[in-house]
mmCIF file of C-alpha atoms in Angstrom:
data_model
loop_
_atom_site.group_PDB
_atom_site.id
_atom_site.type_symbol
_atom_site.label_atom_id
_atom_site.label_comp_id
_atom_site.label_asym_id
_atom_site.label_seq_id
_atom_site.Cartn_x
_atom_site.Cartn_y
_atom_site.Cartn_z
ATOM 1 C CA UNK A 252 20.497 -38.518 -5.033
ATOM 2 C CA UNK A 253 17.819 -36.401 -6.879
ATOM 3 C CA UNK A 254 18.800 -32.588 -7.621
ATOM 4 C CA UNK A 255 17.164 -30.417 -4.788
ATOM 5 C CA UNK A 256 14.409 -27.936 -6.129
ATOM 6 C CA UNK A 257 12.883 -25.043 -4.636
ATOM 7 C CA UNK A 258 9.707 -22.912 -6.248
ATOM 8 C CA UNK A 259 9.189 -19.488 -4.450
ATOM 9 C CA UNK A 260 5.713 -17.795 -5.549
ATOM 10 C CA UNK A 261 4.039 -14.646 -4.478
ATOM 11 C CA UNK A 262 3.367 -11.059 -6.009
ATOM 12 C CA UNK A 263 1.504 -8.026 -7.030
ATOM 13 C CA UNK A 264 3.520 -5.751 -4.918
ATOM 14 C CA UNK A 265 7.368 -5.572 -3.578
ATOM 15 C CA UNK A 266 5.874 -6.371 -0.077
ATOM 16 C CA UNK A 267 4.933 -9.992 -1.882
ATOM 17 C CA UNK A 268 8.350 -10.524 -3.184
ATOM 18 C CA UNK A 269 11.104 -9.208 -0.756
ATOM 19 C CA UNK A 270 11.355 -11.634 1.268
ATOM 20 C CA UNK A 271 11.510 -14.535 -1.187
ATOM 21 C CA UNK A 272 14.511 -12.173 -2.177
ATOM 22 C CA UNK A 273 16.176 -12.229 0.822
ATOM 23 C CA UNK A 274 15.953 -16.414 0.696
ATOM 24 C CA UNK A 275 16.616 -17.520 -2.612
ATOM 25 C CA UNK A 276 20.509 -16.695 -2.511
ATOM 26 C CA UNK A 277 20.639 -18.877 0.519
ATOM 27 C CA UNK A 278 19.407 -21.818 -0.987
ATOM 28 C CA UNK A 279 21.408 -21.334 -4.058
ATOM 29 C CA UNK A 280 24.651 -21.396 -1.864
ATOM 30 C CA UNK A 281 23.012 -24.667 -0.590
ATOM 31 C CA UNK A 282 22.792 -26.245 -3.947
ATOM 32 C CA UNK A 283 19.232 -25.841 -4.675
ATOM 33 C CA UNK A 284 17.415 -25.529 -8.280
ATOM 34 C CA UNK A 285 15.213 -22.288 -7.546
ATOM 35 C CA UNK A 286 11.952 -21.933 -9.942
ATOM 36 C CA UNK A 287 10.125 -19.043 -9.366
ATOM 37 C CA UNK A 288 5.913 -18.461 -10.629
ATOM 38 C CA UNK A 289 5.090 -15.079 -10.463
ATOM 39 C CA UNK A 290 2.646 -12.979 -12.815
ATOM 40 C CA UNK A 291 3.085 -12.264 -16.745
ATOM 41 C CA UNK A 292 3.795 -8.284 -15.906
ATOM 42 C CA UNK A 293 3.959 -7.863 -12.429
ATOM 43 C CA UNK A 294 6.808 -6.005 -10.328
ATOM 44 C CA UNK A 295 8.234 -9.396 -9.398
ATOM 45 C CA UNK A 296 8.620 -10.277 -12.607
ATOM 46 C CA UNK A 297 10.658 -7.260 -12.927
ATOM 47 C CA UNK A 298 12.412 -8.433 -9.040
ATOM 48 C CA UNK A 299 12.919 -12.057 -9.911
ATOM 49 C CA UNK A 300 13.293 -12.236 -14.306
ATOM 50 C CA UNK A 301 17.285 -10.946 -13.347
ATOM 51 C CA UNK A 302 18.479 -12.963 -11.059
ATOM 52 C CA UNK A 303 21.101 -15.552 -12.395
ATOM 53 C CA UNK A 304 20.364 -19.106 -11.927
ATOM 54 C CA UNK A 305 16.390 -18.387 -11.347
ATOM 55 C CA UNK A 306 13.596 -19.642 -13.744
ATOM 56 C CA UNK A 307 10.905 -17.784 -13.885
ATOM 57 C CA UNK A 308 7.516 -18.671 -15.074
ATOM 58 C CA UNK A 309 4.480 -16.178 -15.585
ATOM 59 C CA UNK A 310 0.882 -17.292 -15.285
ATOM 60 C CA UNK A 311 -2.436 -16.144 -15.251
ATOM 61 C CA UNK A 312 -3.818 -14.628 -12.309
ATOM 62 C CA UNK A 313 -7.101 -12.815 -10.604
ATOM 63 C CA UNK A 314 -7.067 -9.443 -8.920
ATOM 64 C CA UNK A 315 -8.821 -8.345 -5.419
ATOM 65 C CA UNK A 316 -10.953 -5.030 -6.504
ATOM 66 C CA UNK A 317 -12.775 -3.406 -3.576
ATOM 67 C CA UNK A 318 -15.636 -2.399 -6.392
ATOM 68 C CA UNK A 319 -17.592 -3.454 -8.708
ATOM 69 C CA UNK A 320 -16.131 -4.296 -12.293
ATOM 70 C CA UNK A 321 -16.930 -6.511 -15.055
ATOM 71 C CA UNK A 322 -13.300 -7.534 -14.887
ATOM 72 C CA UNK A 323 -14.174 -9.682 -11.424
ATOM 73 C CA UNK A 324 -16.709 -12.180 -13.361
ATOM 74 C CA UNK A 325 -13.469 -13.062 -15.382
ATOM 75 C CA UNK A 326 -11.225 -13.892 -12.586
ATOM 76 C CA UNK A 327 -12.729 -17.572 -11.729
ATOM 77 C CA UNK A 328 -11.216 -18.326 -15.197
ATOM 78 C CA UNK A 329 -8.209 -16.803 -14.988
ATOM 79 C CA UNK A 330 -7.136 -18.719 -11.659
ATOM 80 C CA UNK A 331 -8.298 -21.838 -13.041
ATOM 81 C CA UNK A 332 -6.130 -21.039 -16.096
ATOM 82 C CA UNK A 333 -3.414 -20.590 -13.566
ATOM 83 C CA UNK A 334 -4.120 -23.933 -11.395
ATOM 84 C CA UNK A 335 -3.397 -25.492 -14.861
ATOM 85 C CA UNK A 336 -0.319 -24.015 -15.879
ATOM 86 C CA UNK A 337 0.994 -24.260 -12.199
ATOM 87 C CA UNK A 338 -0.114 -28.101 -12.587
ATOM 88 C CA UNK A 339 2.286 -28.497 -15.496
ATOM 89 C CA UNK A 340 4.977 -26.496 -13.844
ATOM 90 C CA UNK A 341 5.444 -28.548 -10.918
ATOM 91 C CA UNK A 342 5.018 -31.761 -12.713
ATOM 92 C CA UNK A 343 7.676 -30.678 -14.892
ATOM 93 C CA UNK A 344 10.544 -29.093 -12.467
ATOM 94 C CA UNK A 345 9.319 -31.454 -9.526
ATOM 95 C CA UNK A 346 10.203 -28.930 -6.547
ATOM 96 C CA UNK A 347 10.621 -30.476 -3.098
ATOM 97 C CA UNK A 348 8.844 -27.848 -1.336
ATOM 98 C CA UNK A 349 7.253 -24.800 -2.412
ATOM 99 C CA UNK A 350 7.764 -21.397 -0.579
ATOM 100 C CA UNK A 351 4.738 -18.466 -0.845
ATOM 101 C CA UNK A 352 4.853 -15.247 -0.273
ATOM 102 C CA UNK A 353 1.079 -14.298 -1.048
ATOM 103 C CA UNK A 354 -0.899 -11.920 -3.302
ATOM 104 C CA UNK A 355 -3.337 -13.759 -5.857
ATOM 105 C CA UNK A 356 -0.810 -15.337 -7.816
ATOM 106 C CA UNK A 357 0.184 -17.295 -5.342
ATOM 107 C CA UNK A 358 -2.748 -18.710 -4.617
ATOM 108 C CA UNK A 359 -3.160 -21.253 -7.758
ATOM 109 C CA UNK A 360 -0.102 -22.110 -7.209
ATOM 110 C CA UNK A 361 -0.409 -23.365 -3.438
ATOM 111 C CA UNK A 362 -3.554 -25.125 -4.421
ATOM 112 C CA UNK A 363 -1.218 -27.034 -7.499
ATOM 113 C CA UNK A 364 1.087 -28.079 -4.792
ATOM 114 C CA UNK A 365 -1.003 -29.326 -2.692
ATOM 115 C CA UNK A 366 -2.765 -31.790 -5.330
ATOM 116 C CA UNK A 367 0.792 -32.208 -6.597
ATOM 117 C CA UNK A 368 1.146 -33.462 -2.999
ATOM 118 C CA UNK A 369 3.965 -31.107 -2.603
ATOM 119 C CA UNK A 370 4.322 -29.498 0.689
ATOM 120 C CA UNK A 371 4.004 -25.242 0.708
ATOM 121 C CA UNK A 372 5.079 -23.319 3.357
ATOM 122 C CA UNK A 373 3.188 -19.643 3.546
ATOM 123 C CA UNK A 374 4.979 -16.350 4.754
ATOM 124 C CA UNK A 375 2.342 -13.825 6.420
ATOM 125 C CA UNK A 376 3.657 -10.837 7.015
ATOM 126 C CA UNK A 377 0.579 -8.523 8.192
ATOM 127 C CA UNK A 378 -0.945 -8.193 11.120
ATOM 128 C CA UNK A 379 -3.716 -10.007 10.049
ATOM 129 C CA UNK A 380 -3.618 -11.907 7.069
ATOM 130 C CA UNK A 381 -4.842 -11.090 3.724
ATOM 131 C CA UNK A 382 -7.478 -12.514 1.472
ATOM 132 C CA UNK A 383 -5.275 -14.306 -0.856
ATOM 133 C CA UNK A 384 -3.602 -16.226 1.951
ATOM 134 C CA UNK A 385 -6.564 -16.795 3.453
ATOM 135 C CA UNK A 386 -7.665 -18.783 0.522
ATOM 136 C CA UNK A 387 -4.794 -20.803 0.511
ATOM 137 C CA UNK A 388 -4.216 -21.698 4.183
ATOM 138 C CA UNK A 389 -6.344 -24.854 3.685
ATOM 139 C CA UNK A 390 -3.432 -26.296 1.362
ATOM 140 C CA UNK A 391 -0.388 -25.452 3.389
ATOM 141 C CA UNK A 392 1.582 -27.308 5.245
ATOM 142 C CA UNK A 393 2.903 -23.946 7.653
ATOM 143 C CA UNK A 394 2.132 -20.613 7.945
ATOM 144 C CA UNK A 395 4.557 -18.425 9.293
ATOM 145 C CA UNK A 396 3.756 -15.042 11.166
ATOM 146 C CA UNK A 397 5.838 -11.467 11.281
ATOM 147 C CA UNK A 398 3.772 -10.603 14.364
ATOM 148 C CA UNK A 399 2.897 -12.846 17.370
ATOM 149 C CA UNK A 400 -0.701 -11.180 16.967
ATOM 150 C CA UNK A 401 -1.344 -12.682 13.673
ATOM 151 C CA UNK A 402 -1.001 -16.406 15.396
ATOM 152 C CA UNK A 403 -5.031 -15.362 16.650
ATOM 153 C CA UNK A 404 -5.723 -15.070 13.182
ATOM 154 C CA UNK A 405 -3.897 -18.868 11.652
ATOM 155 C CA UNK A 406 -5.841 -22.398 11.421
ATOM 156 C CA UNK A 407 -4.535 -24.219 14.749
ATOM 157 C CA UNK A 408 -1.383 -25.982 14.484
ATOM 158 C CA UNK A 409 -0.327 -24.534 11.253
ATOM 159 C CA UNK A 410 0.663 -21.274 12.301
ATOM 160 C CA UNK A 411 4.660 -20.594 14.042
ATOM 161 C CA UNK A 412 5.633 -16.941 15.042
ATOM 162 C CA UNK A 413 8.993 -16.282 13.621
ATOM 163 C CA UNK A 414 9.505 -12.534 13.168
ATOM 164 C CA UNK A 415 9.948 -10.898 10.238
ATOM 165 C CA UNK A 416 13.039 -11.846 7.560
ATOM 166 C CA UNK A 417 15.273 -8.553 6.373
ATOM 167 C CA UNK A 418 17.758 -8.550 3.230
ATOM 168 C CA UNK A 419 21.140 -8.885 4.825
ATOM 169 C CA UNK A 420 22.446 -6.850 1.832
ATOM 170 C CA UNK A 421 20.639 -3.599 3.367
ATOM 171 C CA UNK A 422 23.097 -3.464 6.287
ATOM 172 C CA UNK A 423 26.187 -3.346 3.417
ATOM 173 C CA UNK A 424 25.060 0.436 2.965
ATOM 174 C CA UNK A 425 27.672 3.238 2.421
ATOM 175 C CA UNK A 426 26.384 6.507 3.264
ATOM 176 C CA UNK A 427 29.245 8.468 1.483
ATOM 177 C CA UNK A 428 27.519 6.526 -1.590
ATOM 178 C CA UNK A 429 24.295 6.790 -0.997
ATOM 179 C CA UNK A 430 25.008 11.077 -0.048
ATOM 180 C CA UNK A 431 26.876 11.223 -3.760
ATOM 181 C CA UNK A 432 24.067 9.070 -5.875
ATOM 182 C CA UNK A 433 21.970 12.440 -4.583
ATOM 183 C CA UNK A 434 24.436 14.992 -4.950
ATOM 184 C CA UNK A 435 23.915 15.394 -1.105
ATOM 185 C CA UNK A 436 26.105 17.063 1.347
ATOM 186 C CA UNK A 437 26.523 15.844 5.024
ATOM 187 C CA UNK A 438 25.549 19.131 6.963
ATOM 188 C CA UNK A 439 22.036 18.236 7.229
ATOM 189 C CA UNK A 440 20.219 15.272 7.924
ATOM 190 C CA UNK A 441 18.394 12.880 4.924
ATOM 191 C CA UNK A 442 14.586 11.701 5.089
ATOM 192 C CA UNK A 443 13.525 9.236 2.711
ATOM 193 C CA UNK A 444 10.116 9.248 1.206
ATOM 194 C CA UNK A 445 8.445 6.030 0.066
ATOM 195 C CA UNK A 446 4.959 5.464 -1.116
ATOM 196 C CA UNK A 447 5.328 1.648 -2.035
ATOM 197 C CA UNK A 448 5.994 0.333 -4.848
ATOM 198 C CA UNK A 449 3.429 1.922 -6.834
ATOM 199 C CA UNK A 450 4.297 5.191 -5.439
ATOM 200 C CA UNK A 451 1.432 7.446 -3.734
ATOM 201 C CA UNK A 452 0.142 10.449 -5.549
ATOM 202 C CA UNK A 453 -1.323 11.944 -1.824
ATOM 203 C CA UNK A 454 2.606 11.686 -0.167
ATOM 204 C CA UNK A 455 4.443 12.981 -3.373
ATOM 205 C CA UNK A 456 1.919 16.008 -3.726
ATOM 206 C CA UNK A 457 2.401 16.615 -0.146
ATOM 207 C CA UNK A 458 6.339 16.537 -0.154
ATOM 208 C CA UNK A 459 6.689 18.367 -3.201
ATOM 209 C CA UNK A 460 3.897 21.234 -2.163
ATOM 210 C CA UNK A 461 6.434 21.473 1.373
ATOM 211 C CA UNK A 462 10.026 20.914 -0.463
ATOM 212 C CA UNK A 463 10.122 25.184 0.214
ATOM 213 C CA UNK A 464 10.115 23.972 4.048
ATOM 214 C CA UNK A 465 11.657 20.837 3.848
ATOM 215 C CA UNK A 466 14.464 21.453 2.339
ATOM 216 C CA UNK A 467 15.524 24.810 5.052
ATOM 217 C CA UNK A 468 16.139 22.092 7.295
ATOM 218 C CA UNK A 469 16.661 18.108 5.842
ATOM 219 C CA UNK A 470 17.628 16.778 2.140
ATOM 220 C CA UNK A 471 14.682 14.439 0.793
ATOM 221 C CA UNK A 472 15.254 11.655 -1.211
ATOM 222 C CA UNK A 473 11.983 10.311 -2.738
ATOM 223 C CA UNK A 474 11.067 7.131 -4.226
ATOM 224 C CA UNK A 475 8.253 7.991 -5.859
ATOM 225 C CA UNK A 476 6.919 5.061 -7.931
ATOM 226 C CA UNK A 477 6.749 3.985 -11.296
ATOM 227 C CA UNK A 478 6.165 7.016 -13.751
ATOM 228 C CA UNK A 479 5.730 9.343 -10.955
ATOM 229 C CA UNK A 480 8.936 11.684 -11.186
ATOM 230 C CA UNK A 481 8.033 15.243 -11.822
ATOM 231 C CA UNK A 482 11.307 16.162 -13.921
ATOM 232 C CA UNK A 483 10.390 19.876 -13.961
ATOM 233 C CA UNK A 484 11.465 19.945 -10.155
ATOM 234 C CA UNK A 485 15.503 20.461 -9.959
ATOM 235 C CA UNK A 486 16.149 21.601 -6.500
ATOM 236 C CA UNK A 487 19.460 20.927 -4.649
ATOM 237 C CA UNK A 488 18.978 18.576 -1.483
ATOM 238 C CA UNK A 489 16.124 16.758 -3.409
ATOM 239 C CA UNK A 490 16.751 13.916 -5.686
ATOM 240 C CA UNK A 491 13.719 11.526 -6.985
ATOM 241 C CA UNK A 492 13.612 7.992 -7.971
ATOM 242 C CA UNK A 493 10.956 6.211 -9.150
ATOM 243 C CA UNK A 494 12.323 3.064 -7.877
ATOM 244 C CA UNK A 495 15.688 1.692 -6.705
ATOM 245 C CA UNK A 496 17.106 -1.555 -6.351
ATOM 246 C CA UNK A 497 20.944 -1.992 -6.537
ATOM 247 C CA UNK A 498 21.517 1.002 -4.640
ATOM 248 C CA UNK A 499 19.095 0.964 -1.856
ATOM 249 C CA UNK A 500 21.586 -0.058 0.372
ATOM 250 C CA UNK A 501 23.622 3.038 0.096
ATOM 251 C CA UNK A 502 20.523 5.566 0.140
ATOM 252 C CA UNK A 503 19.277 3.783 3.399
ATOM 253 C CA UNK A 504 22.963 3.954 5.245
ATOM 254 C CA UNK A 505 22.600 7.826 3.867
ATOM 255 C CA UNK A 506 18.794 8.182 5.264
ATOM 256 C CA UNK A 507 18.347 9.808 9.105
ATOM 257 C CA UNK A 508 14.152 9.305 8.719
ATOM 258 C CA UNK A 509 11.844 7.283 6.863
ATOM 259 C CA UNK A 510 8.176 8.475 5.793
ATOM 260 C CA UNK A 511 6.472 5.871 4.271
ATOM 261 C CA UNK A 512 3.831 3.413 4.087
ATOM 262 C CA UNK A 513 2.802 0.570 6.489
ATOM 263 C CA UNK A 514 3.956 -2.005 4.557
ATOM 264 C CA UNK A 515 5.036 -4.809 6.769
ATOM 265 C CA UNK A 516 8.080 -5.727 5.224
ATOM 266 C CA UNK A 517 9.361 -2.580 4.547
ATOM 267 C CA UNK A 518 8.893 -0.986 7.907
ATOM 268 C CA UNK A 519 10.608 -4.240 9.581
ATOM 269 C CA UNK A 520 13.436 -3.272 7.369
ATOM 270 C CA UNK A 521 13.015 0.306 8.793
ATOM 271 C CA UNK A 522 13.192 -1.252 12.574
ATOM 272 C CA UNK A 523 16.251 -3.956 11.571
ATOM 273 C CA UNK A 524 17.991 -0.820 9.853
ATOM 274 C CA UNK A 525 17.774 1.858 13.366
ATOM 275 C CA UNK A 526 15.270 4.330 10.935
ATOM 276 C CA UNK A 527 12.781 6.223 13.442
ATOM 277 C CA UNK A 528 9.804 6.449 10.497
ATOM 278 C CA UNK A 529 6.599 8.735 10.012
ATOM 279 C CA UNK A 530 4.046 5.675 8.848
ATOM 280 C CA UNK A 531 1.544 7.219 6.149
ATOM 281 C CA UNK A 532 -0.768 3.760 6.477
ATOM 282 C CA UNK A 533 -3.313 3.500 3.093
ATOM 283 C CA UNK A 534 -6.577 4.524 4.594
ATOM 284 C CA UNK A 535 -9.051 1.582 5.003
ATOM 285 C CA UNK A 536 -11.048 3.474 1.861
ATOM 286 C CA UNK A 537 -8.558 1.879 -0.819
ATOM 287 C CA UNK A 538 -7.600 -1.697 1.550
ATOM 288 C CA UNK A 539 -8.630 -4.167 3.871
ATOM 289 C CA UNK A 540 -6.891 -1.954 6.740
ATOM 290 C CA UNK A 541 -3.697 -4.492 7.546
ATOM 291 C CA UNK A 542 -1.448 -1.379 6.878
ATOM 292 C CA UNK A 543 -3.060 0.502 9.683
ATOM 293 C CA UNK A 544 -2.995 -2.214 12.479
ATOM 294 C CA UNK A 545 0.895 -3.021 10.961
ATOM 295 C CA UNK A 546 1.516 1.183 11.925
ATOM 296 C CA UNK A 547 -0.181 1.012 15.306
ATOM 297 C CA UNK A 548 1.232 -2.103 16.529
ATOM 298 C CA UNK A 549 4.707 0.068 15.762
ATOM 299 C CA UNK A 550 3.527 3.273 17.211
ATOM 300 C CA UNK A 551 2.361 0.715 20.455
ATOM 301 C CA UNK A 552 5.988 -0.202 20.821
ATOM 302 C CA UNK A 553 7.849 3.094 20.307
ATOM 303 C CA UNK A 554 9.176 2.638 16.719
ATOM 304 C CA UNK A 555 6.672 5.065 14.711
ATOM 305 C CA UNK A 556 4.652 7.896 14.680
ATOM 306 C CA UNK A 557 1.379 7.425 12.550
ATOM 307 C CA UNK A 558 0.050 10.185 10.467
ATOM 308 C CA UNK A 559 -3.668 8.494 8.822
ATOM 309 C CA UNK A 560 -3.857 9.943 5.239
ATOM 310 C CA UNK A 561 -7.165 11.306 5.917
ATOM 311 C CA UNK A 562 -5.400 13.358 8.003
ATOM 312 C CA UNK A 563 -2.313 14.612 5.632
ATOM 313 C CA UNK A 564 -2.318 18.158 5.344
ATOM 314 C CA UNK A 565 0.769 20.232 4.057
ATOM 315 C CA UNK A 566 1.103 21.535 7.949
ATOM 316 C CA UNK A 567 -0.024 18.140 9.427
ATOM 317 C CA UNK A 568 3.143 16.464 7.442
ATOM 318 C CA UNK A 569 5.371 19.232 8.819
ATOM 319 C CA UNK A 570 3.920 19.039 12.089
ATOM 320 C CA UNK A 571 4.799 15.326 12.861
ATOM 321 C CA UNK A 572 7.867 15.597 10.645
ATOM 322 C CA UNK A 573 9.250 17.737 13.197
ATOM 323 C CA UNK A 574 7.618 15.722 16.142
ATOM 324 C CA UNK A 575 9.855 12.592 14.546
ATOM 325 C CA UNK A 576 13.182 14.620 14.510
ATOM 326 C CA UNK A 577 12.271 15.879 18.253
ATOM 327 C CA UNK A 578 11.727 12.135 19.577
ATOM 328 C CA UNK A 579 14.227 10.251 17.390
ATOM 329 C CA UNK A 580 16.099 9.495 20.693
ATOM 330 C CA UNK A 581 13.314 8.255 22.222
ATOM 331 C CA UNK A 582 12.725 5.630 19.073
ATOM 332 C CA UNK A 583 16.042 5.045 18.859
ATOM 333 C CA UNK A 584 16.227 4.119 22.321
ATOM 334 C CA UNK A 585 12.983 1.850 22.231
ATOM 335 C CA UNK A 586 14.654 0.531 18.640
ATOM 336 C CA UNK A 587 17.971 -1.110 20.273
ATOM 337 C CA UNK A 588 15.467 -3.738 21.920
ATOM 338 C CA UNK A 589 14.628 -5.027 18.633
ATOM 339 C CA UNK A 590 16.944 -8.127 17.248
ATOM 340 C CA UNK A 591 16.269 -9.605 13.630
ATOM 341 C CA UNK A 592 18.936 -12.048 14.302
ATOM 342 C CA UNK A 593 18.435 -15.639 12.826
ATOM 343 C CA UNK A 594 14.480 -15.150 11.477
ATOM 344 C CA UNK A 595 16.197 -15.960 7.640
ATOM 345 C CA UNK A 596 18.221 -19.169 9.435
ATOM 346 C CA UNK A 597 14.800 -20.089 11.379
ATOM 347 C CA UNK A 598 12.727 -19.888 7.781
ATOM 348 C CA UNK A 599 15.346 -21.800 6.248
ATOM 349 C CA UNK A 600 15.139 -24.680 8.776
ATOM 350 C CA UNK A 601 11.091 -24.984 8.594
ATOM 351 C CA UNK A 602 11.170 -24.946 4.816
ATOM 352 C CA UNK A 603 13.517 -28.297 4.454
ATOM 353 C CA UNK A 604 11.508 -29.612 7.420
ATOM 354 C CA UNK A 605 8.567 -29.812 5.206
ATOM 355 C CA UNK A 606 10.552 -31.161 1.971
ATOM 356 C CA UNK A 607 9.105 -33.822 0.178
ATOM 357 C CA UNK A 608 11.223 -36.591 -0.017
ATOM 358 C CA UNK A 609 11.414 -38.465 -3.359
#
């Protein structure tokens, strides 16, 4: 019997990677081979490169820009450069089934597989789906969707609605950890800050301008992106990271309320995880808008409130920061309808579905 391989691709930002985190342990216990193609110096490079028993393989990728730049009469070349070295990838590892995430490196990749004649199942986890999946629905087997909405959106018969997949790891959390790794105490409650993986300079200049006010009432931990700490600011009940892994767990289990992006992995981690959350969704200025429909379609069921960044003032934040600690029965409440149960298990089953047999 030939040794089972798996190749997980997708990237550019955490959203593009975490779930493809959550899976690959699960087929490892299973026996698989996991590759992984991912960019030269992106963050999942930095996500994937460390995990034992994963190969990872950089290529070269294009970038969406929402202006003009000399750098987008370049990118043709670059993903035909990667359709090449994905070519010689698969030939060489010969995955069974291929497993994308999304952002633009994915996309030579899926269009490899599919003249490698290898099946590729695509994870979409927006509310409507984004221009590098787009591209590369026309050589996928399945697309999977996070919200039932995003079905309108898939080619017909492709698309399955399985809810969104959340690290089981998260729920390990020990908030007497997560309160020490801050020097916290437990005599006032703990929001978490989060502006993505690249951090957000308009939600750190806002929480630090209010930490005076802030910090009379809650203890703020902030993840605040890569190279984004402002060491000059030592103030106990704040503690800054500019990004955490290992111990995410813990400062979750210690966290009462989220502020944070739209991202739709992340806040579906918020929901699985009981965090009422303040949703700071990028404005449709610097996206396509998909973290603005993600936020209302949460606000809709009683999970959020949305503050648009147009909008963020130093008393607006306080404003609705309050309004979320008033109402976080309420969400709570509308939260215990929610069940993540067996999305990972239903994933799993579709993806060797859809394995080539050889």
């Amino acid at each position: 019997m030939s040794q089972k391989r798996i190749l997980f691709t997708g990237g550019g930002t955490a959203g593009h990677v975490i779930v493809n985190l959550a899976l690959i342990p699960e087929f490892q216990k299973q026996g698989y081979e996991v590759d992984y193609i991912g960019s030269y110096e992106g963050i999942e490079k930095q996500l994937i490169e460390p995990l034992e028993g994963v190969t990872y393989y950089g290529i070269s990728t294009g970038k969406l820009r929402r202006y003009m730049s000399k750098e987008n009469l370049k990118d043709p070349f670059k993903v035909l450069k990667g359709l090449a070295q994905s070519l010689r990838i698969i030939s060489k590892r010969k995955p069974r089934v291929i497993f994308s995430k999304g952002g633009f490196v994915s996309v030579p990749v899926v269009m490899a597989a599919k003249l490698k004649r290898v099946p590729t199942i695509i994870h979409e986890s927006d509310y409507t789906p984004g221009l590098a999946n787009k591209l590369s629905f026309p050589f996928a087997k399945k697309i999977l969707a996070t919200f039932p909405e995003t079905m309108n959106h898939l080619p017909e018969g492709k698309g399955e609605f399985i809810g969104a997949v959340v690290r089981e790891e998260l729920f390990e959390g020990s908030r007497s950890k997560g309160l020490a790794l801050c020097s916290f105490h437990k005599q006032k409650p703990v929001i978490m800050v989060m502006g993505g993986s690249t951090g957000s300079k308009r939600i750190n200049d806002a929480v630090r301008d209010n930490l005076d006010e802030l910090l009379e009432q809650v203890q703020v931990i902030h993840i605040c992106g890569h190279q984004n700490k402002d060491d000059s600011i030592h103030r106990q009940g704040y503690a800054q990271f500019e990004y955490v892994n290992e111990e995410l767990k813990d400062l979750f289990a210690a966290t009462d309320y989220i502020v944070s992006r739209a991202g739709s992995n992340a806040i579906f981690e918020f929901l699985a995880l009981k965090k009422p959350m303040l949703l700071i969704p990028l404005s449709r200025k610097a996206s396509r808008g998909d973290q603005i429909l993600n936020a209302d379609s949460f606000v809709k069921q009683g999970y959020a409130i949305k503050l648009e960044e147009e909008e963020l003032t130093d008393e607006r934040l306080l404003k609705d920061l309050r309004q979320l600690m008033s109402e976080d029965a309420e969400i709570l409440e509308n939260m215990e309808s929610y069940q993540s149960e067996r999305t990972k298990e239903k994933v799993i089953d579709i993806i060797q579905e859809h394995e080539r047999n050889e």
